[in-house]
Amino acid sequence: MSSEPAALSAKEGRGLYRALVLRKQLILAGLALALLMSLCIDLALGPASYSLGQVVLALVSPASVPLQVRVVLWEIRLPIALMAVVVGAALSIAGAQMQTILNNPLASPFTLGISAAASFGAALALAFGVALIPAAIEYVVPLNAFVVAMLTALVIHLLSLKRGVTVETIVLLGIALVFTFNALLALVQYLSSEQALAAVVFWTMGSLTKATWPKLIITSLILLATLPIFARRA
C-alpha cells in the first residue's frame, strides 16, 4: 500500500520537472525571438531607414539588394548590433560570476572596483597616451582597461587566499578600491586637456559606434574561450 503513494509522488515529481523544463525552454525561445526582432528593428532604424523586409533580404541574400543598403547594413550597423549582443552576454556572465563568488545577488564588477580600475586604465591612454602593452593605437585603450582591471582582480584574489579573510573583507576592499580608482580618475580628468577630458567622459559613458568586424571577432572569441571555464566553476 505504501509503495503506491511513493510511485505516485515520483510520477508527479517527474511531471513537475518536465513542466519546469518546458517552461524554461519556452522562456528562452521567447527571449531569443525577442532578441532577433530587436536586432532586425535596430538594423532598420537610423538616418537611412529600411523596412524589415529589406533588412531580412539583405541578411539572407546580400547580393540581391543595392550596394548602398548592403554597405550600411553589413559594414556599419550589423557589427554594432552584434557587438551589443556579445557585450551584453559578457556583462551578464561577469555579473553572474561576481554573484557566485561573493554569494551575493547584488554583487557586480562595480562592487569590487574592477570597473573603476578599467576606467582608470583607459583614462591613462586617452589623456596621456600611456600604453601599458605596446599595440596598435585602436587597441591601446581597451588593453589598458583590461590590464588594470586584471591587476585589480589579481590583488583581490591574492587577498582572498589569506587565512581568515571573509567575503565581507573582500567587499570592503572592493569598496575601498572603487573610491581609490574614482579619485585617480578624477585626478586624470583634472590634469587632462579639454579634448582628452571629453574623450575620457565619452569612454566612461560607453559606446559601440566604433565596433568593426575584427573587434567583434576578437570579443566573441574571448567570450567563447572563457565561457567553458566559468560554466565548469559555476
PDB file of C-alpha atoms in Angstrom:
ATOM      1  CA  MET A   1       0.000   0.000   0.000  1.00  0.00           C
ATOM      2  CA  SER A   2       2.813   2.383   0.870  1.00  0.00           C
ATOM      3  CA  SER A   3       4.524   1.841  -2.482  1.00  0.00           C
ATOM      4  CA  GLU A   4       1.591   3.279  -4.450  1.00  0.00           C
ATOM      5  CA  PRO A   5       1.758   6.802  -2.908  1.00  0.00           C
ATOM      6  CA  ALA A   6       5.534   6.772  -3.350  1.00  0.00           C
ATOM      7  CA  ALA A   7       5.213   5.806  -7.023  1.00  0.00           C
ATOM      8  CA  LEU A   8       2.519   8.424  -7.498  1.00  0.00           C
ATOM      9  CA  SER A   9       4.675  11.042  -5.798  1.00  0.00           C
ATOM     10  CA  ALA A  10       7.647  10.165  -8.031  1.00  0.00           C
ATOM     11  CA  LYS A  11       5.437  10.377 -11.112  1.00  0.00           C
ATOM     12  CA  GLU A  12       4.128  13.764 -10.028  1.00  0.00           C
ATOM     13  CA  GLY A  13       7.695  14.927  -9.381  1.00  0.00           C
ATOM     14  CA  ARG A  14       8.775  13.901 -12.877  1.00  0.00           C
ATOM     15  CA  GLY A  15       5.758  15.684 -14.312  1.00  0.00           C
ATOM     16  CA  LEU A  16       6.557  18.866 -12.409  1.00  0.00           C
ATOM     17  CA  TYR A  17      10.190  18.665 -13.531  1.00  0.00           C
ATOM     18  CA  ARG A  18       9.181  18.265 -17.182  1.00  0.00           C
ATOM     19  CA  ALA A  19       6.802  21.201 -16.847  1.00  0.00           C
ATOM     20  CA  LEU A  20       9.553  23.322 -15.311  1.00  0.00           C
ATOM     21  CA  VAL A  21      11.999  22.395 -18.091  1.00  0.00           C
ATOM     22  CA  LEU A  22       9.372  23.111 -20.747  1.00  0.00           C
ATOM     23  CA  ARG A  23       8.635  26.476 -19.164  1.00  0.00           C
ATOM     24  CA  LYS A  24      12.317  27.414 -19.193  1.00  0.00           C
ATOM     25  CA  GLN A  25      12.647  26.315 -22.810  1.00  0.00           C
ATOM     26  CA  LEU A  26       9.647  28.411 -23.820  1.00  0.00           C
ATOM     27  CA  ILE A  27      11.028  31.431 -21.964  1.00  0.00           C
ATOM     28  CA  LEU A  28      14.423  31.038 -23.655  1.00  0.00           C
ATOM     29  CA  ALA A  29      12.776  30.616 -27.049  1.00  0.00           C
ATOM     30  CA  GLY A  30      10.684  33.735 -26.452  1.00  0.00           C
ATOM     31  CA  LEU A  31      13.734  35.729 -25.395  1.00  0.00           C
ATOM     32  CA  ALA A  32      15.674  34.520 -28.441  1.00  0.00           C
ATOM     33  CA  LEU A  33      12.806  35.568 -30.710  1.00  0.00           C
ATOM     34  CA  ALA A  34      12.605  38.968 -28.997  1.00  0.00           C
ATOM     35  CA  LEU A  35      16.370  39.387 -29.437  1.00  0.00           C
ATOM     36  CA  LEU A  36      16.118  38.551 -33.131  1.00  0.00           C
ATOM     37  CA  MET A  37      13.258  41.007 -33.616  1.00  0.00           C
ATOM     38  CA  SER A  38      15.142  43.714 -31.716  1.00  0.00           C
ATOM     39  CA  LEU A  39      18.197  43.086 -33.882  1.00  0.00           C
ATOM     40  CA  CYS A  40      16.185  43.480 -37.090  1.00  0.00           C
ATOM     41  CA  ILE A  41      14.490  46.646 -35.822  1.00  0.00           C
ATOM     42  CA  ASP A  42      17.848  48.098 -34.799  1.00  0.00           C
ATOM     43  CA  LEU A  43      19.250  47.410 -38.262  1.00  0.00           C
ATOM     44  CA  ALA A  44      16.228  49.030 -39.891  1.00  0.00           C
ATOM     45  CA  LEU A  45      16.336  52.285 -37.914  1.00  0.00           C
ATOM     46  CA  GLY A  46      18.791  55.119 -38.436  1.00  0.00           C
ATOM     47  CA  PRO A  47      19.478  58.125 -40.674  1.00  0.00           C
ATOM     48  CA  ALA A  48      18.763  55.814 -43.606  1.00  0.00           C
ATOM     49  CA  SER A  49      15.661  53.828 -42.648  1.00  0.00           C
ATOM     50  CA  TYR A  50      14.785  50.495 -44.237  1.00  0.00           C
ATOM     51  CA  SER A  51      11.815  48.188 -43.975  1.00  0.00           C
ATOM     52  CA  LEU A  52      12.075  44.920 -42.085  1.00  0.00           C
ATOM     53  CA  GLY A  53      11.676  43.123 -45.402  1.00  0.00           C
ATOM     54  CA  GLN A  54      14.717  44.906 -46.819  1.00  0.00           C
ATOM     55  CA  VAL A  55      16.719  44.074 -43.706  1.00  0.00           C
ATOM     56  CA  VAL A  56      15.846  40.375 -43.834  1.00  0.00           C
ATOM     57  CA  LEU A  57      16.556  40.247 -47.569  1.00  0.00           C
ATOM     58  CA  ALA A  58      19.929  41.961 -47.072  1.00  0.00           C
ATOM     59  CA  LEU A  59      20.862  39.483 -44.345  1.00  0.00           C
ATOM     60  CA  VAL A  60      19.733  36.398 -46.245  1.00  0.00           C
ATOM     61  CA  SER A  61      20.819  37.447 -49.738  1.00  0.00           C
ATOM     62  CA  PRO A  62      23.193  40.446 -49.677  1.00  0.00           C
ATOM     63  CA  ALA A  63      23.778  40.328 -53.434  1.00  0.00           C
ATOM     64  CA  SER A  64      20.089  40.960 -54.140  1.00  0.00           C
ATOM     65  CA  VAL A  65      19.968  44.414 -52.500  1.00  0.00           C
ATOM     66  CA  PRO A  66      21.512  47.690 -53.716  1.00  0.00           C
ATOM     67  CA  LEU A  67      25.150  48.339 -52.853  1.00  0.00           C
ATOM     68  CA  GLN A  68      24.284  51.265 -50.571  1.00  0.00           C
ATOM     69  CA  VAL A  69      21.904  49.148 -48.495  1.00  0.00           C
ATOM     70  CA  ARG A  70      24.445  46.331 -48.288  1.00  0.00           C
ATOM     71  CA  VAL A  71      27.221  48.647 -47.122  1.00  0.00           C
ATOM     72  CA  VAL A  72      25.068  50.379 -44.497  1.00  0.00           C
ATOM     73  CA  LEU A  73      23.704  47.146 -43.042  1.00  0.00           C
ATOM     74  CA  TRP A  74      26.700  44.820 -43.310  1.00  0.00           C
ATOM     75  CA  GLU A  75      29.606  47.196 -42.779  1.00  0.00           C
ATOM     76  CA  ILE A  76      28.150  49.745 -40.343  1.00  0.00           C
ATOM     77  CA  ARG A  77      25.050  48.605 -38.477  1.00  0.00           C
ATOM     78  CA  LEU A  78      25.440  44.831 -38.212  1.00  0.00           C
ATOM     79  CA  PRO A  79      28.837  44.864 -36.414  1.00  0.00           C
ATOM     80  CA  ILE A  80      27.466  47.378 -33.903  1.00  0.00           C
ATOM     81  CA  ALA A  81      24.275  45.383 -33.324  1.00  0.00           C
ATOM     82  CA  LEU A  82      26.109  42.082 -32.897  1.00  0.00           C
ATOM     83  CA  MET A  83      28.691  43.717 -30.636  1.00  0.00           C
ATOM     84  CA  ALA A  84      25.821  44.852 -28.404  1.00  0.00           C
ATOM     85  CA  VAL A  85      24.665  41.233 -28.143  1.00  0.00           C
ATOM     86  CA  VAL A  86      28.157  39.918 -27.357  1.00  0.00           C
ATOM     87  CA  VAL A  87      28.912  42.667 -24.833  1.00  0.00           C
ATOM     88  CA  GLY A  88      25.543  42.128 -23.165  1.00  0.00           C
ATOM     89  CA  ALA A  89      26.270  38.414 -22.853  1.00  0.00           C
ATOM     90  CA  ALA A  90      29.736  39.126 -21.428  1.00  0.00           C
ATOM     91  CA  LEU A  91      28.367  41.568 -18.860  1.00  0.00           C
ATOM     92  CA  SER A  92      25.679  39.076 -17.838  1.00  0.00           C
ATOM     93  CA  ILE A  93      28.259  36.334 -17.316  1.00  0.00           C
ATOM     94  CA  ALA A  94      30.543  38.699 -15.391  1.00  0.00           C
ATOM     95  CA  GLY A  95      27.680  39.689 -13.105  1.00  0.00           C
ATOM     96  CA  ALA A  96      26.698  36.065 -12.546  1.00  0.00           C
ATOM     97  CA  GLN A  97      30.292  35.166 -11.654  1.00  0.00           C
ATOM     98  CA  MET A  98      30.525  38.012  -9.160  1.00  0.00           C
ATOM     99  CA  GLN A  99      27.280  36.918  -7.535  1.00  0.00           C
ATOM    100  CA  THR A 100      28.542  33.337  -7.329  1.00  0.00           C
ATOM    101  CA  ILE A 101      31.958  34.257  -5.911  1.00  0.00           C
ATOM    102  CA  LEU A 102      30.591  36.622  -3.276  1.00  0.00           C
ATOM    103  CA  ASN A 103      27.386  34.654  -2.685  1.00  0.00           C
ATOM    104  CA  ASN A 104      25.510  37.916  -3.061  1.00  0.00           C
ATOM    105  CA  PRO A 105      22.743  38.508  -5.644  1.00  0.00           C
ATOM    106  CA  LEU A 106      23.541  42.239  -5.627  1.00  0.00           C
ATOM    107  CA  ALA A 107      27.241  41.850  -6.466  1.00  0.00           C
ATOM    108  CA  SER A 108      28.647  43.176  -9.748  1.00  0.00           C
ATOM    109  CA  PRO A 109      32.027  44.212 -11.240  1.00  0.00           C
ATOM    110  CA  PHE A 110      31.322  47.638  -9.732  1.00  0.00           C
ATOM    111  CA  THR A 111      31.261  46.112  -6.247  1.00  0.00           C
ATOM    112  CA  LEU A 112      34.938  45.098  -6.225  1.00  0.00           C
ATOM    113  CA  GLY A 113      36.307  48.133  -8.027  1.00  0.00           C
ATOM    114  CA  ILE A 114      37.156  46.226 -11.207  1.00  0.00           C
ATOM    115  CA  SER A 115      35.029  48.501 -13.370  1.00  0.00           C
ATOM    116  CA  ALA A 116      36.547  51.623 -11.786  1.00  0.00           C
ATOM    117  CA  ALA A 117      40.020  50.181 -12.375  1.00  0.00           C
ATOM    118  CA  ALA A 118      39.221  49.628 -16.049  1.00  0.00           C
ATOM    119  CA  SER A 119      38.047  53.231 -16.392  1.00  0.00           C
ATOM    120  CA  PHE A 120      41.278  54.478 -14.834  1.00  0.00           C
ATOM    121  CA  GLY A 121      43.386  52.351 -17.171  1.00  0.00           C
ATOM    122  CA  ALA A 122      41.518  53.627 -20.209  1.00  0.00           C
ATOM    123  CA  ALA A 123      41.843  57.223 -18.988  1.00  0.00           C
ATOM    124  CA  LEU A 124      45.637  56.873 -18.826  1.00  0.00           C
ATOM    125  CA  ALA A 125      45.691  56.077 -22.534  1.00  0.00           C
ATOM    126  CA  LEU A 126      43.122  58.676 -23.548  1.00  0.00           C
ATOM    127  CA  ALA A 127      44.575  61.549 -21.516  1.00  0.00           C
ATOM    128  CA  PHE A 128      48.322  60.909 -21.510  1.00  0.00           C
ATOM    129  CA  GLY A 129      48.888  58.333 -24.244  1.00  0.00           C
ATOM    130  CA  VAL A 130      50.186  55.744 -21.771  1.00  0.00           C
ATOM    131  CA  ALA A 131      50.270  52.254 -23.301  1.00  0.00           C
ATOM    132  CA  LEU A 132      50.771  49.507 -20.718  1.00  0.00           C
ATOM    133  CA  ILE A 133      51.087  46.967 -23.548  1.00  0.00           C
ATOM    134  CA  PRO A 134      52.514  48.036 -26.931  1.00  0.00           C
ATOM    135  CA  ALA A 135      49.774  47.605 -29.514  1.00  0.00           C
ATOM    136  CA  ALA A 136      48.039  49.272 -32.422  1.00  0.00           C
ATOM    137  CA  ILE A 137      46.570  52.641 -31.491  1.00  0.00           C
ATOM    138  CA  GLU A 138      42.974  51.434 -31.722  1.00  0.00           C
ATOM    139  CA  TYR A 139      43.625  48.668 -29.187  1.00  0.00           C
ATOM    140  CA  VAL A 140      45.633  50.652 -26.614  1.00  0.00           C
ATOM    141  CA  VAL A 141      42.593  51.918 -24.690  1.00  0.00           C
ATOM    142  CA  PRO A 142      40.839  48.534 -24.238  1.00  0.00           C
ATOM    143  CA  LEU A 143      44.151  46.833 -23.442  1.00  0.00           C
ATOM    144  CA  ASN A 144      44.936  49.422 -20.775  1.00  0.00           C
ATOM    145  CA  ALA A 145      41.488  48.937 -19.275  1.00  0.00           C
ATOM    146  CA  PHE A 146      41.917  45.157 -19.347  1.00  0.00           C
ATOM    147  CA  VAL A 147      45.382  45.169 -17.765  1.00  0.00           C
ATOM    148  CA  VAL A 148      44.470  47.473 -14.872  1.00  0.00           C
ATOM    149  CA  ALA A 149      41.220  45.585 -14.267  1.00  0.00           C
ATOM    150  CA  MET A 150      43.041  42.230 -14.215  1.00  0.00           C
ATOM    151  CA  LEU A 151      45.727  43.549 -11.867  1.00  0.00           C
ATOM    152  CA  THR A 152      42.980  44.713  -9.529  1.00  0.00           C
ATOM    153  CA  ALA A 153      41.279  41.329  -9.745  1.00  0.00           C
ATOM    154  CA  LEU A 154      44.644  39.667  -9.003  1.00  0.00           C
ATOM    155  CA  VAL A 155      45.108  41.789  -5.878  1.00  0.00           C
ATOM    156  CA  ILE A 156      41.638  40.816  -4.681  1.00  0.00           C
ATOM    157  CA  HIS A 157      42.300  37.154  -5.470  1.00  0.00           C
ATOM    158  CA  LEU A 158      45.612  37.110  -3.587  1.00  0.00           C
ATOM    159  CA  LEU A 159      43.951  38.697  -0.575  1.00  0.00           C
ATOM    160  CA  SER A 160      41.159  36.132  -0.658  1.00  0.00           C
ATOM    161  CA  LEU A 161      43.737  33.328  -0.346  1.00  0.00           C
ATOM    162  CA  LYS A 162      44.883  34.561   3.051  1.00  0.00           C
ATOM    163  CA  ARG A 163      43.603  32.755   6.103  1.00  0.00           C
ATOM    164  CA  GLY A 164      40.768  34.414   7.940  1.00  0.00           C
ATOM    165  CA  VAL A 165      39.662  36.601   5.031  1.00  0.00           C
ATOM    166  CA  THR A 166      35.883  36.596   4.681  1.00  0.00           C
ATOM    167  CA  VAL A 167      33.541  37.688   1.924  1.00  0.00           C
ATOM    168  CA  GLU A 168      32.794  40.824   3.918  1.00  0.00           C
ATOM    169  CA  THR A 169      36.506  41.685   3.937  1.00  0.00           C
ATOM    170  CA  ILE A 170      36.702  41.293   0.162  1.00  0.00           C
ATOM    171  CA  VAL A 171      33.658  43.504  -0.329  1.00  0.00           C
ATOM    172  CA  LEU A 172      35.150  46.176   1.933  1.00  0.00           C
ATOM    173  CA  LEU A 173      38.395  46.021  -0.049  1.00  0.00           C
ATOM    174  CA  GLY A 174      36.385  46.368  -3.238  1.00  0.00           C
ATOM    175  CA  ILE A 175      34.624  49.456  -1.915  1.00  0.00           C
ATOM    176  CA  ALA A 176      37.992  50.965  -0.975  1.00  0.00           C
ATOM    177  CA  LEU A 177      39.296  50.228  -4.474  1.00  0.00           C
ATOM    178  CA  VAL A 178      36.226  51.865  -6.017  1.00  0.00           C
ATOM    179  CA  PHE A 179      36.883  55.121  -4.158  1.00  0.00           C
ATOM    180  CA  THR A 180      40.626  54.915  -4.874  1.00  0.00           C
ATOM    181  CA  PHE A 181      40.276  54.468  -8.625  1.00  0.00           C
ATOM    182  CA  ASN A 182      37.469  57.021  -8.831  1.00  0.00           C
ATOM    183  CA  ALA A 183      39.761  59.533  -7.115  1.00  0.00           C
ATOM    184  CA  LEU A 184      42.597  58.689  -9.516  1.00  0.00           C
ATOM    185  CA  LEU A 185      40.208  59.032 -12.448  1.00  0.00           C
ATOM    186  CA  ALA A 186      39.120  62.447 -11.193  1.00  0.00           C
ATOM    187  CA  LEU A 187      42.790  63.463 -10.940  1.00  0.00           C
ATOM    188  CA  VAL A 188      43.410  62.353 -14.528  1.00  0.00           C
ATOM    189  CA  GLN A 189      40.383  64.324 -15.694  1.00  0.00           C
ATOM    190  CA  TYR A 190      41.601  67.404 -13.818  1.00  0.00           C
ATOM    191  CA  LEU A 191      45.016  67.208 -15.482  1.00  0.00           C
ATOM    192  CA  SER A 192      43.628  66.466 -18.952  1.00  0.00           C
ATOM    193  CA  SER A 193      43.133  68.870 -21.818  1.00  0.00           C
ATOM    194  CA  GLU A 194      39.603  69.699 -22.952  1.00  0.00           C
ATOM    195  CA  GLN A 195      39.779  67.225 -25.835  1.00  0.00           C
ATOM    196  CA  ALA A 196      41.172  64.451 -23.647  1.00  0.00           C
ATOM    197  CA  LEU A 197      38.615  65.157 -20.928  1.00  0.00           C
ATOM    198  CA  ALA A 198      35.791  64.831 -23.441  1.00  0.00           C
ATOM    199  CA  ALA A 199      37.261  61.545 -24.684  1.00  0.00           C
ATOM    200  CA  VAL A 200      37.528  60.151 -21.146  1.00  0.00           C
ATOM    201  CA  VAL A 201      33.970  61.136 -20.245  1.00  0.00           C
ATOM    202  CA  PHE A 202      32.640  59.724 -23.509  1.00  0.00           C
ATOM    203  CA  TRP A 203      34.505  56.442 -22.951  1.00  0.00           C
ATOM    204  CA  THR A 204      33.192  56.021 -19.409  1.00  0.00           C
ATOM    205  CA  MET A 205      29.648  56.562 -20.690  1.00  0.00           C
ATOM    206  CA  GLY A 206      30.148  53.724 -23.166  1.00  0.00           C
ATOM    207  CA  SER A 207      29.574  53.481 -26.904  1.00  0.00           C
ATOM    208  CA  LEU A 208      29.536  50.784 -29.574  1.00  0.00           C
ATOM    209  CA  THR A 209      29.774  53.104 -32.573  1.00  0.00           C
ATOM    210  CA  LYS A 210      33.388  52.091 -33.278  1.00  0.00           C
ATOM    211  CA  ALA A 211      32.580  48.389 -33.465  1.00  0.00           C
ATOM    212  CA  THR A 212      34.013  46.625 -36.513  1.00  0.00           C
ATOM    213  CA  TRP A 213      34.098  43.029 -37.708  1.00  0.00           C
ATOM    214  CA  PRO A 214      37.677  42.406 -36.439  1.00  0.00           C
ATOM    215  CA  LYS A 215      36.809  43.810 -32.995  1.00  0.00           C
ATOM    216  CA  LEU A 216      33.611  41.755 -32.943  1.00  0.00           C
ATOM    217  CA  ILE A 217      35.529  38.574 -33.761  1.00  0.00           C
ATOM    218  CA  ILE A 218      38.128  39.231 -31.048  1.00  0.00           C
ATOM    219  CA  THR A 219      35.461  39.943 -28.420  1.00  0.00           C
ATOM    220  CA  SER A 220      33.442  36.880 -29.406  1.00  0.00           C
ATOM    221  CA  LEU A 221      36.489  34.594 -29.269  1.00  0.00           C
ATOM    222  CA  ILE A 222      37.389  35.848 -25.794  1.00  0.00           C
ATOM    223  CA  LEU A 223      33.831  35.238 -24.614  1.00  0.00           C
ATOM    224  CA  LEU A 224      33.724  31.746 -26.128  1.00  0.00           C
ATOM    225  CA  ALA A 225      37.114  30.886 -24.606  1.00  0.00           C
ATOM    226  CA  THR A 226      36.136  31.925 -21.080  1.00  0.00           C
ATOM    227  CA  LEU A 227      32.571  30.591 -21.110  1.00  0.00           C
ATOM    228  CA  PRO A 228      33.515  26.899 -20.574  1.00  0.00           C
ATOM    229  CA  ILE A 229      35.784  27.882 -17.672  1.00  0.00           C
ATOM    230  CA  PHE A 230      33.008  29.823 -15.983  1.00  0.00           C
ATOM    231  CA  ALA A 231      30.480  27.059 -16.655  1.00  0.00           C
ATOM    232  CA  ARG A 232      32.756  24.436 -15.087  1.00  0.00           C
ATOM    233  CA  ARG A 233      33.310  26.542 -11.974  1.00  0.00           C
ATOM    234  CA  ALA A 234      29.703  27.731 -11.644  1.00  0.00           C
TER     235      ALA A 234
END
